[in-house]
Every structure is written in structure tokens, then in C-alpha cells.
Coordinates of C-alpha atoms (C1' of nucleotides) in Angstrom, one line a residue:
Chain A
M824 CA -143.1 44.8 46.2
F825 CA -146.2 42.6 46.2
Y826 CA -149.1 44.7 44.8
P827 CA -152.3 43.2 46.1
I828 CA -153.9 43.8 42.8
S829 CA -156.8 41.6 43.7
M830 CA -158.1 44.3 45.9
T831 CA -158.7 46.5 42.9
S832 CA -160.9 44.0 41.2
S833 CA -163.4 43.9 44.0
P834 CA -162.8 47.1 45.9
H835 CA -165.8 46.9 48.1
T836 CA -165.8 43.3 49.0
P837 CA -165.1 42.9 52.7
H838 CA -162.3 40.6 53.7
P839 CA -163.6 37.2 54.8
R840 CA -161.4 37.1 57.8
A841 CA -161.9 39.4 60.8
V842 CA -159.9 42.6 61.3
S843 CA -158.8 43.6 64.7
T844 CA -160.4 46.7 66.1
A845 CA -158.2 49.4 67.3
P846 CA -159.0 51.6 70.4
H847 CA -161.4 54.4 69.5
V848 CA -161.9 52.8 66.0
S849 CA -164.8 50.6 65.2
F850 CA -164.5 47.6 63.0
A851 CA -166.4 49.2 60.2
Q852 CA -164.1 52.3 60.4
T853 CA -161.0 50.2 60.2
E854 CA -162.3 48.4 57.2
Q855 CA -163.1 51.8 55.6
L856 CA -159.6 53.1 56.3
H857 CA -158.0 50.1 54.7
Q858 CA -160.2 50.5 51.6
L859 CA -159.7 54.3 51.2
V860 CA -156.0 54.3 51.8
G861 CA -155.5 51.3 49.7
D862 CA -157.4 52.7 46.8
W863 CA -155.6 56.0 47.1
F864 CA -152.2 54.2 47.0
I865 CA -153.1 52.2 43.9
A866 CA -154.0 55.4 42.2
N867 CA -151.3 57.7 43.5
A868 CA -148.2 55.7 44.5
R869 CA -144.9 56.8 43.2
D870 CA -143.3 54.4 40.7
L871 CA -140.2 53.6 42.7
P872 CA -137.8 50.9 41.4
W873 CA -137.7 48.9 44.6
R874 CA -141.5 48.7 44.4
R875 CA -141.6 47.0 41.1
A876 CA -142.5 43.3 40.9
E877 CA -139.2 42.3 39.4
C878 CA -137.2 43.9 42.2
S879 CA -135.3 41.4 44.3
A880 CA -135.4 41.1 48.1
W881 CA -131.9 42.4 48.1
G882 CA -133.0 45.4 46.1
V883 CA -135.7 46.1 48.7
M884 CA -133.2 45.6 51.5
V885 CA -130.7 48.0 50.0
S886 CA -133.5 50.6 49.5
E887 CA -134.5 50.3 53.1
F888 CA -131.0 50.9 54.4
M889 CA -130.6 53.9 52.1
L890 CA -134.0 55.3 53.1
Q891 CA -133.1 55.3 56.8
Q892 CA -133.2 59.0 57.3
T893 CA -132.5 59.9 53.7
P894 CA -135.2 61.2 51.4
V895 CA -136.3 59.2 48.3
K896 CA -135.0 61.8 45.8
R897 CA -131.5 61.5 47.0
V898 CA -131.6 57.7 47.3
L899 CA -132.8 57.0 43.8
P900 CA -129.5 57.5 41.8
A901 CA -127.5 55.9 44.6
W902 CA -129.7 52.8 44.6
E903 CA -129.5 52.4 40.8
E904 CA -125.7 52.5 40.9
W905 CA -125.5 50.2 43.9
M906 CA -127.7 47.6 42.4
R907 CA -125.8 47.8 39.1
R908 CA -122.6 47.2 40.8
W909 CA -123.6 44.7 43.5
P910 CA -126.8 43.0 42.3
T911 CA -126.7 40.3 45.0
P912 CA -125.5 40.1 48.6
K913 CA -122.7 37.9 47.5
D914 CA -121.3 40.6 45.2
L915 CA -121.2 43.2 48.0
A916 CA -119.9 40.7 50.5
A917 CA -116.9 40.1 48.3
E918 CA -115.9 43.8 48.4
E919 CA -113.9 45.6 51.0
S920 CA -116.1 47.5 53.5
A921 CA -114.3 50.7 52.6
E922 CA -115.5 50.4 49.0
A923 CA -119.1 50.2 50.3
V924 CA -118.6 53.3 52.3
R925 CA -117.1 55.1 49.3
A926 CA -119.9 54.0 47.1
W927 CA -122.4 55.3 49.7
G928 CA -121.2 58.7 48.7
R929 CA -122.9 61.6 50.4
L930 CA -126.1 59.8 51.4
G931 CA -125.2 60.5 55.0
Y932 CA -124.8 58.3 58.0
P933 CA -122.0 56.2 56.4
R934 CA -122.2 53.6 59.2
R935 CA -125.3 52.4 57.3
A936 CA -123.0 51.4 54.4
Q937 CA -120.7 49.6 56.8
R938 CA -123.7 47.7 58.3
L939 CA -125.2 46.9 54.9
H940 CA -121.8 45.4 53.9
A941 CA -121.7 43.4 57.2
A942 CA -125.3 42.3 56.6
A943 CA -124.4 41.1 53.1
Q944 CA -121.6 39.0 54.6
A945 CA -123.9 37.6 57.2
I946 CA -126.4 36.7 54.5
V947 CA -123.7 34.8 52.6
L948 CA -122.4 33.0 55.7
E949 CA -125.6 32.2 57.4
H950 CA -128.3 32.2 54.7
H951 CA -126.5 30.8 51.6
G952 CA -126.5 34.3 50.0
D953 CA -130.2 34.7 50.0
V954 CA -131.9 37.5 52.0
P955 CA -133.8 35.7 54.8
G956 CA -137.5 35.9 54.7
T957 CA -138.6 36.0 58.3
Y958 CA -138.8 39.0 60.7
E959 CA -136.6 37.3 63.3
Q960 CA -133.9 36.4 60.8
L961 CA -133.8 39.8 59.4
L962 CA -133.8 41.5 62.8
A963 CA -130.6 39.6 63.6
L964 CA -128.7 41.2 60.7
P965 CA -126.4 44.2 61.3
G966 CA -128.2 47.5 60.8
V967 CA -131.6 45.9 60.7
G968 CA -134.0 47.1 63.4
S969 CA -137.6 46.6 64.0
Y970 CA -138.7 48.9 61.2
T971 CA -136.4 47.5 58.5
A972 CA -137.1 43.9 59.5
A973 CA -140.8 44.4 59.2
A974 CA -140.5 46.4 56.0
I975 CA -138.4 43.7 54.2
T976 CA -140.8 41.0 55.5
S977 CA -143.8 42.9 54.1
F978 CA -142.4 44.6 50.9
A979 CA -140.0 41.9 49.7
F980 CA -141.7 38.7 50.8
G981 CA -145.3 39.7 51.0
R982 CA -145.7 38.4 54.5
R983 CA -147.7 40.0 57.3
A984 CA -145.6 42.3 59.5
T985 CA -146.4 45.5 61.3
V986 CA -144.4 48.2 59.7
I987 CA -144.0 51.3 61.9
D988 CA -142.1 54.2 60.5
T989 CA -142.3 57.9 61.1
N990 CA -144.8 58.4 58.3
I991 CA -147.1 55.6 59.6
R992 CA -146.8 56.9 63.2
R993 CA -147.9 60.3 62.1
V994 CA -150.9 59.1 60.1
H995 CA -152.0 57.0 63.1
A996 CA -151.4 59.9 65.5
R997 CA -153.6 62.2 63.4
A998 CA -156.2 60.0 61.9
I999 CA -156.8 57.8 65.0
S1000 CA -155.5 59.6 68.0
G1001 CA -156.3 63.2 66.9
K1002 CA -152.9 64.5 67.7
G1003 CA -150.7 66.7 65.6
L1004 CA -147.6 64.5 65.9
P1005 CA -146.8 61.1 67.3
N1006 CA -145.0 60.7 70.6
K1007 CA -141.3 61.6 70.7
S1008 CA -140.4 57.9 70.6
L1009 CA -142.4 54.8 69.7
N1010 CA -144.1 53.4 72.7
A1011 CA -146.2 50.4 73.6
A1012 CA -149.5 52.1 73.0
E1013 CA -148.5 53.2 69.5
T1014 CA -147.3 49.7 68.7
R1015 CA -150.5 48.2 70.0
L1016 CA -152.5 50.6 67.8
A1017 CA -150.5 49.8 64.7
E1018 CA -151.0 46.1 65.3
A1019 CA -154.7 46.5 65.9
L1020 CA -155.1 48.4 62.6
M1021 CA -153.2 45.9 60.6
P1022 CA -155.4 43.8 58.3
T1023 CA -155.4 40.2 59.1
D1024 CA -155.2 39.2 55.4
E1025 CA -151.6 38.9 54.3
Q1026 CA -152.0 40.7 51.0
A1027 CA -154.1 43.4 52.5
S1028 CA -151.6 43.9 55.3
C1029 CA -148.8 44.6 52.7
L1030 CA -150.9 47.1 50.9
W1031 CA -151.9 48.8 54.1
N1032 CA -148.2 49.1 55.2
A1033 CA -147.1 50.6 51.9
A1034 CA -150.2 52.8 51.5
T1035 CA -150.1 54.3 55.0
M1036 CA -146.4 55.1 54.6
E1037 CA -147.0 56.7 51.2
L1038 CA -149.9 58.7 52.6
G1039 CA -147.7 60.0 55.3
A1040 CA -144.9 60.8 52.9
L1041 CA -147.0 62.6 50.2
V1042 CA -150.1 63.9 52.0
C1043 CA -150.0 63.7 55.7
T1044 CA -146.6 65.3 55.9
A1045 CA -145.0 66.6 59.1
K1046 CA -145.0 70.3 58.3
S1047 CA -148.0 71.3 56.1
P1048 CA -150.2 68.4 55.3
T1049 CA -152.5 68.7 52.4
C1050 CA -155.7 67.5 54.1
N1051 CA -157.9 68.7 51.3
I1052 CA -156.7 65.9 49.1
C1053 CA -156.5 63.3 51.8
P1054 CA -158.6 60.2 51.2
I1055 CA -159.5 59.8 54.9
R1056 CA -160.0 63.5 55.8
H1057 CA -163.6 62.7 56.7
L1058 CA -162.5 60.0 59.1
C1059 CA -159.6 61.9 60.6
A1060 CA -159.7 62.5 64.3
W1061 CA -157.2 65.3 64.1
V1062 CA -159.2 67.1 61.4
A1063 CA -162.4 66.6 63.4
A1064 CA -160.7 68.1 66.5
G1065 CA -159.8 71.2 64.5
K1066 CA -156.1 70.2 63.9
P1067 CA -154.8 71.0 67.4
E1068 CA -151.1 71.8 67.7
A1069 CA -148.8 69.1 68.6
E1070 CA -148.1 68.6 72.4
Y1071 CA -144.5 69.4 71.9
T1072 CA -142.2 71.1 69.4
P1073 CA -139.5 68.8 68.0
Q1074 CA -136.1 70.3 68.8
G1075 CA -134.1 70.9 65.7
Q1076 CA -131.0 69.0 64.9
S1077 CA -128.0 71.3 65.6
W1078 CA -125.2 71.1 63.1
H1079 CA -122.7 73.9 62.9
G1080 CA -119.8 73.3 65.2
T1081 CA -120.9 69.9 66.2
D1082 CA -118.9 66.7 66.1
R1083 CA -121.2 65.4 63.4
Q1084 CA -120.2 68.3 61.1
L1085 CA -116.5 67.6 61.8
R1086 CA -116.9 63.9 61.3
G1087 CA -118.7 64.5 58.1
A1088 CA -115.8 66.7 56.8
M1089 CA -113.3 64.0 57.8
M1090 CA -115.4 61.4 56.0
A1091 CA -115.4 63.5 52.9
V1092 CA -111.6 63.6 53.0
L1093 CA -111.3 59.9 53.4
R1094 CA -113.8 59.1 50.7
E1095 CA -111.9 61.3 48.3
A1096 CA -108.6 59.6 49.1
H1097 CA -108.5 56.3 47.3
H1098 CA -105.2 55.5 49.0
P1099 CA -104.0 55.8 52.6
I1100 CA -103.2 59.4 53.4
P1101 CA -101.0 61.0 56.1
K1102 CA -102.9 61.1 59.4
E1103 CA -101.9 64.7 60.0
L1104 CA -103.8 65.7 56.9
I1105 CA -106.9 65.2 59.0
T1106 CA -105.8 65.8 62.5
N1107 CA -103.5 68.7 62.0
F1108 CA -104.8 71.8 60.5
S1109 CA -101.5 73.7 60.0
P1110 CA -101.5 75.3 56.6
D1111 CA -98.1 74.0 55.6
I1112 CA -99.5 70.5 55.1
V1113 CA -100.1 70.0 51.4
A1114 CA -102.9 67.8 50.4
P1115 CA -102.9 65.8 47.2
K1116 CA -104.5 67.7 44.5
N1117 CA -107.9 66.0 44.5
L1118 CA -108.0 66.4 48.3
S1119 CA -107.3 70.1 48.4
A1120 CA -110.8 71.3 48.4
V1121 CA -112.2 69.0 51.0
V1122 CA -109.3 69.4 53.3
K1123 CA -109.6 73.2 53.0
S1124 CA -113.2 73.0 53.9
L1125 CA -112.4 70.8 56.9
R1126 CA -109.9 73.4 58.1
T1127 CA -112.4 76.3 57.8
L1128 CA -114.6 74.7 60.4
G1129 CA -112.5 76.1 63.1
S1130 CA -112.8 73.1 65.4
S1131 CA -110.6 72.8 68.5
Q1132 CA -107.8 70.4 68.5
E1133 CA -109.6 68.5 71.2
Q1134 CA -112.7 68.1 69.1
I1135 CA -110.6 67.1 66.1
Q1136 CA -108.9 64.4 68.2
R1137 CA -112.2 63.2 69.7
C1138 CA -113.8 62.9 66.3
Y1139 CA -110.9 61.2 64.7
E1140 CA -110.7 58.6 67.4
G1141 CA -114.5 58.1 67.0
L1142 CA -114.0 57.3 63.4
L1143 CA -111.3 54.7 64.3
A1144 CA -113.5 53.3 67.0
D1145 CA -116.4 52.9 64.7
G1146 CA -114.3 51.2 62.1
L1147 CA -115.0 53.8 59.5
A1148 CA -111.3 54.6 59.3
S1149 CA -108.2 52.6 60.0
E1150 CA -104.8 53.8 60.9
K1151 CA -101.5 52.2 60.1
D1152 CA -98.0 53.7 60.3
D1153 CA -99.5 57.2 60.6
L1154 CA -101.5 56.6 57.4
V1155 CA -105.3 56.5 57.5
S1156 CA -107.8 55.1 55.0
L1157 CA -111.4 54.2 54.9
Chain B
dG402 C1' -135.3 57.5 77.2
dA403 C1' -131.7 60.4 75.7
dC404 C1' -128.3 60.9 72.7
dC405 C1' -125.3 60.2 68.8
dC406 C1' -124.7 59.4 64.0
dG407 C1' -124.6 62.9 57.8
dT408 C1' -126.4 65.3 54.2
dG409 C1' -128.9 68.3 51.3
dG410 C1' -133.7 69.6 49.4
dC411 C1' -137.0 72.7 50.4
dA412 C1' -140.1 76.3 52.4
Chain C
dT1345 C1' -131.3 82.8 54.4
dT1346 C1' -131.9 79.9 58.2
dG1347 C1' -134.1 76.1 60.1
dC1348 C1' -136.7 71.9 59.4
dC1349 C1' -136.4 67.2 58.8
dA1350 C1' -136.2 62.7 56.1
dA1351 C1' -138.7 54.7 54.9
dG1352 C1' -133.8 54.4 61.8
dG1353 C1' -130.4 51.8 64.4
dG1354 C1' -127.3 51.3 68.2
dT1355 C1' -125.7 52.4 72.7

DNA sequence: GACCCGTGGCA
DNA sequence: TTGCCAAGGGT
């Protein structure tokens, strides 16, 4: 992480280069937002290991993968262990993909581990083992989308990139657009707004990215934002409008009885098994199948889901198709 | 754009 | 307790 410390030494000096003006926001207001949110971040940012100056680009990249839909608190220990074990892309690339998935543990969305492993191999093959430093190069890596590419560009390399994540979108929606929540999906208007708000100065842009994200994560939260401590509450369009309700209510993610629940249970069985196991251990729930001792608990929990045989088959084949599991001679493994 | 992909902390 | 939802990506 590149902390633009220079901003703290002269906090009220305007940047020499012009800042784009966003719709509904004056130049002066944009400057003020940068200053207030930046100062707030410097005073209140969490001390996360991937933000420290000594953290490698690879460390930032690993954190970004893990943080895709998984909260910071659960990522912290996993990141520490991952970096201890695989401190460079080359170290991970030399491993079996299955080992990466196993080390991913219960972070969720195990395909991220698979893609991170594939990205490490691509980095070794195409970039001499060094995490590439441009948005386009990063975007070409497996599992790296527009958010992650911009985040690594900004946080690991200190280059100007427009980072747009769910936190930043929410801050923009409220502070600028006066809405309770951003649109259901990122659209062109939101992207234009984010680009227009981005400081032209490279250092300032990195601070703005990190600071806006942190503000969304700690203060301008989805559920009950703490506007009373918000550094930009007096500029916030949403507050000024009386905090109107969002135009829609996000539909909750269903879980019980879904394929995802069953896939998760199957993945737990496979992670526990450090050797290939009989296929029917997963696909056949008849109680006379005896699991190896260390698998008993997870297999039992899998059986208690009460899934139909059709659903079991569909999910199992899905795992094979996604490359999360492989089958040979009626034995399956990660 | 809609949908799918895991998991667990927290109110 | 039940439901929300968290630094997204891929199809």
C-alpha cells in the first residue's frame, strides 16, 4: 500500500493539477471530499497487513482474491498462513491446484483458490514470476476482474486506477446521488461518476480509493450507517435529502436446500480427505457406507441435508465440470 | 442483466 | 433465532 503521506504534511494545499468535476458536484466540493475522506482515512484506517509498506504486490493480490465476498476478519488468519507458505507466485505455482483449494479452507467460493493458483502459474509463465503492474495485464489473469485489476494497480503499484467496489459504490450513491443504495449492478453512469471523482494526482488517487472503500466498510455501511461520525455528513446528498429509503430491497441469498449448500458440504468432504475417496461416499447416502474416521462428521452432515439424488448428481457433476474435483476409477479427490 | 458460486459473523 | 450480507468474477 502506498500511503500518500505527503498529503498529511500540507493538508489544505490544493493539488496543482485539475480535478475532474462530477455531475452534481462542484470542483470545490470534490476537492473537499478528497481532503475530508483522506484525512479521515489517515486517522482511522485499520492496520491491515496487506496495507503495510513492506507488503509485496503478491501479498496485495492474495488479499484481493480472499476479500472477494469474504469479510476482513475471516481473511486475516488465512492470508497470514497463505503468505507464510507461498510468499511468491512461483511458490504457489509449483503446488498442486488441490493444495491451494485445501489451504483455502472455509473462506468460501473455493473456485477463487483455483483461480488464484491459475493466476500464479500465468504470472510465472508470462511475467517472469512478478505480479504485472498494469491494469490490462492484471485483467487478463484468471479470477481478476475490473475491481481486482484496479485495486492491485492502485494499492500494490501506486498507479492511478478507478477502483469501484460495493463500498465505494454505496458511498457515491449516498454522498453524491442521494440514494440509499447503489444500483443493483454497476452501470455506465456509476462508472462515469467514479472516474469523475477520481483525483488526477496519482498519489491522491490511491488515497481516495483506499479511503472511500474504508469509509464504506466502517462508517457508510449497508445496514445501519453511523452518519454521526462521518467526515462528509455535511456534504452528503443522502443526509440532506433526509435519508430516503433505497429504491429497491435487495433479495436475500437463499441457502438451505440449495445447490450451493450441497456443493459446500461436498467440498468439505473433499477438503477433509487428503487421499482419493470412494465416489459413492459423496454421491450415495446409504448409511451402510462407512467413511474414514476423519470424514465421518462431514459425511454425516452431508447426509442430513436431505437432498434428492438428482440434486446430488447435478452438484457432483458440477464440481467435476468446474475442476474442483477429479474422478478416476470411482475415486474422487480435490 | 440475471444467475450461480460458500461461509460464518453479527444484529 | 433467522436473515442479512461481505474488497467479485464468470457465464
